[in-house]
Amino acid sequence: MTTRRITVTLPEELVATAEHAVAAGHASSVSAYIADAAEVGRAHAPFADLMPKTSATKPVGVWLAGVMRGKRQRAARSSVV
């Protein structure tokens, strides 16, 4: 996959969540964490009506952070032998 560097502005809470995921070894970088989040958003596009309807960043960010936490928790459970 080809990548391209972009600049985004995120609420501090999401930055802290991404940095925590990296520090805990759940993501290789903040960029990788955000790319995973974007992929989850794209994968759930058919279910866009389930996303909060708002123009404010924080509610959508909170929703997306919850999605990512669930994804990470499911991955952790499935890797336990």
mmCIF file of C-alpha atoms in Angstrom:
data_model
loop_
_atom_site.group_PDB
_atom_site.id
_atom_site.type_symbol
_atom_site.label_atom_id
_atom_site.label_comp_id
_atom_site.label_asym_id
_atom_site.label_seq_id
_atom_site.Cartn_x
_atom_site.Cartn_y
_atom_site.Cartn_z
ATOM 1 C CA MET A 1 0.000 0.000 0.000
ATOM 2 C CA THR A 2 1.274 3.436 -0.896
ATOM 3 C CA THR A 3 1.267 5.925 1.952
ATOM 4 C CA ARG A 4 1.239 9.695 2.003
ATOM 5 C CA ARG A 5 2.095 12.063 4.832
ATOM 6 C CA ILE A 6 -0.735 14.387 5.866
ATOM 7 C CA THR A 7 -1.378 16.666 8.814
ATOM 8 C CA VAL A 8 -4.455 16.273 10.976
ATOM 9 C CA THR A 9 -5.649 18.059 14.076
ATOM 10 C CA LEU A 10 -7.075 15.848 16.816
ATOM 11 C CA PRO A 11 -8.532 16.467 20.253
ATOM 12 C CA GLU A 12 -5.963 15.973 23.032
ATOM 13 C CA GLU A 13 -7.913 12.955 24.349
ATOM 14 C CA LEU A 14 -7.486 11.095 21.056
ATOM 15 C CA VAL A 15 -3.808 11.966 20.841
ATOM 16 C CA ALA A 16 -3.325 10.648 24.375
ATOM 17 C CA THR A 17 -5.236 7.468 23.510
ATOM 18 C CA ALA A 18 -3.096 6.889 20.417
ATOM 19 C CA GLU A 19 0.135 7.553 22.324
ATOM 20 C CA HIS A 20 -0.965 5.206 25.094
ATOM 21 C CA ALA A 21 -1.666 2.473 22.532
ATOM 22 C CA VAL A 22 1.857 2.901 21.153
ATOM 23 C CA ALA A 23 3.434 2.877 24.630
ATOM 24 C CA ALA A 24 1.479 -0.281 25.515
ATOM 25 C CA GLY A 25 2.645 -1.998 22.330
ATOM 26 C CA HIS A 26 -0.802 -2.108 20.737
ATOM 27 C CA ALA A 27 0.291 0.006 17.770
ATOM 28 C CA SER A 28 3.669 0.533 16.151
ATOM 29 C CA SER A 29 3.155 4.301 15.872
ATOM 30 C CA VAL A 30 0.551 7.008 16.256
ATOM 31 C CA SER A 31 0.235 7.008 12.472
ATOM 32 C CA ALA A 32 -0.449 3.263 12.486
ATOM 33 C CA TYR A 33 -3.063 3.711 15.199
ATOM 34 C CA ILE A 34 -4.842 6.464 13.247
ATOM 35 C CA ALA A 35 -4.618 4.412 10.033
ATOM 36 C CA ASP A 36 -6.274 1.492 11.865
ATOM 37 C CA ALA A 37 -9.005 3.828 13.093
ATOM 38 C CA ALA A 38 -9.580 5.141 9.576
ATOM 39 C CA GLU A 39 -9.736 1.591 8.237
ATOM 40 C CA VAL A 40 -12.322 0.672 10.860
ATOM 41 C CA GLY A 41 -14.323 3.726 9.844
ATOM 42 C CA ARG A 42 -14.134 2.747 6.194
ATOM 43 C CA ALA A 43 -15.053 -0.863 6.953
ATOM 44 C CA HIS A 44 -18.114 0.321 8.849
ATOM 45 C CA ALA A 45 -19.192 2.790 6.163
ATOM 46 C CA PRO A 46 -22.298 0.673 5.374
ATOM 47 C CA PHE A 47 -23.279 1.285 8.985
ATOM 48 C CA ALA A 48 -22.720 5.043 8.842
ATOM 49 C CA ASP A 49 -26.246 5.585 10.125
ATOM 50 C CA LEU A 50 -25.051 4.115 13.440
ATOM 51 C CA MET A 51 -22.397 6.822 13.861
ATOM 52 C CA PRO A 52 -23.342 9.887 15.859
ATOM 53 C CA LYS A 53 -24.780 12.577 13.615
ATOM 54 C CA THR A 54 -22.782 15.662 14.530
ATOM 55 C CA SER A 55 -20.394 18.147 13.065
ATOM 56 C CA ALA A 56 -18.442 18.294 16.333
ATOM 57 C CA THR A 57 -15.226 16.293 16.372
ATOM 58 C CA LYS A 58 -15.309 15.100 19.971
ATOM 59 C CA PRO A 59 -18.460 12.897 19.902
ATOM 60 C CA VAL A 60 -17.314 11.149 16.723
ATOM 61 C CA GLY A 61 -13.805 10.848 18.162
ATOM 62 C CA VAL A 62 -15.161 9.341 21.353
ATOM 63 C CA TRP A 63 -17.196 6.876 19.302
ATOM 64 C CA LEU A 64 -14.173 5.970 17.180
ATOM 65 C CA ALA A 65 -11.952 5.549 20.249
ATOM 66 C CA GLY A 66 -14.542 3.114 21.620
ATOM 67 C CA VAL A 67 -14.518 1.185 18.359
ATOM 68 C CA MET A 68 -10.733 0.960 18.483
ATOM 69 C CA ARG A 69 -10.746 -0.151 22.136
ATOM 70 C CA GLY A 70 -13.189 -2.921 21.238
ATOM 71 C CA LYS A 71 -11.056 -3.980 18.268
ATOM 72 C CA ARG A 72 -7.921 -4.113 20.417
ATOM 73 C CA GLN A 73 -9.711 -6.030 23.187
ATOM 74 C CA ARG A 74 -11.076 -8.586 20.716
ATOM 75 C CA ALA A 75 -7.602 -9.014 19.199
ATOM 76 C CA ALA A 76 -6.063 -9.482 22.654
ATOM 77 C CA ARG A 77 -8.674 -12.097 23.603
ATOM 78 C CA SER A 78 -8.225 -14.007 20.355
ATOM 79 C CA SER A 79 -4.437 -14.149 20.801
ATOM 80 C CA VAL A 80 -4.692 -15.738 24.257
ATOM 81 C CA VAL A 81 -3.952 -19.453 24.000
#
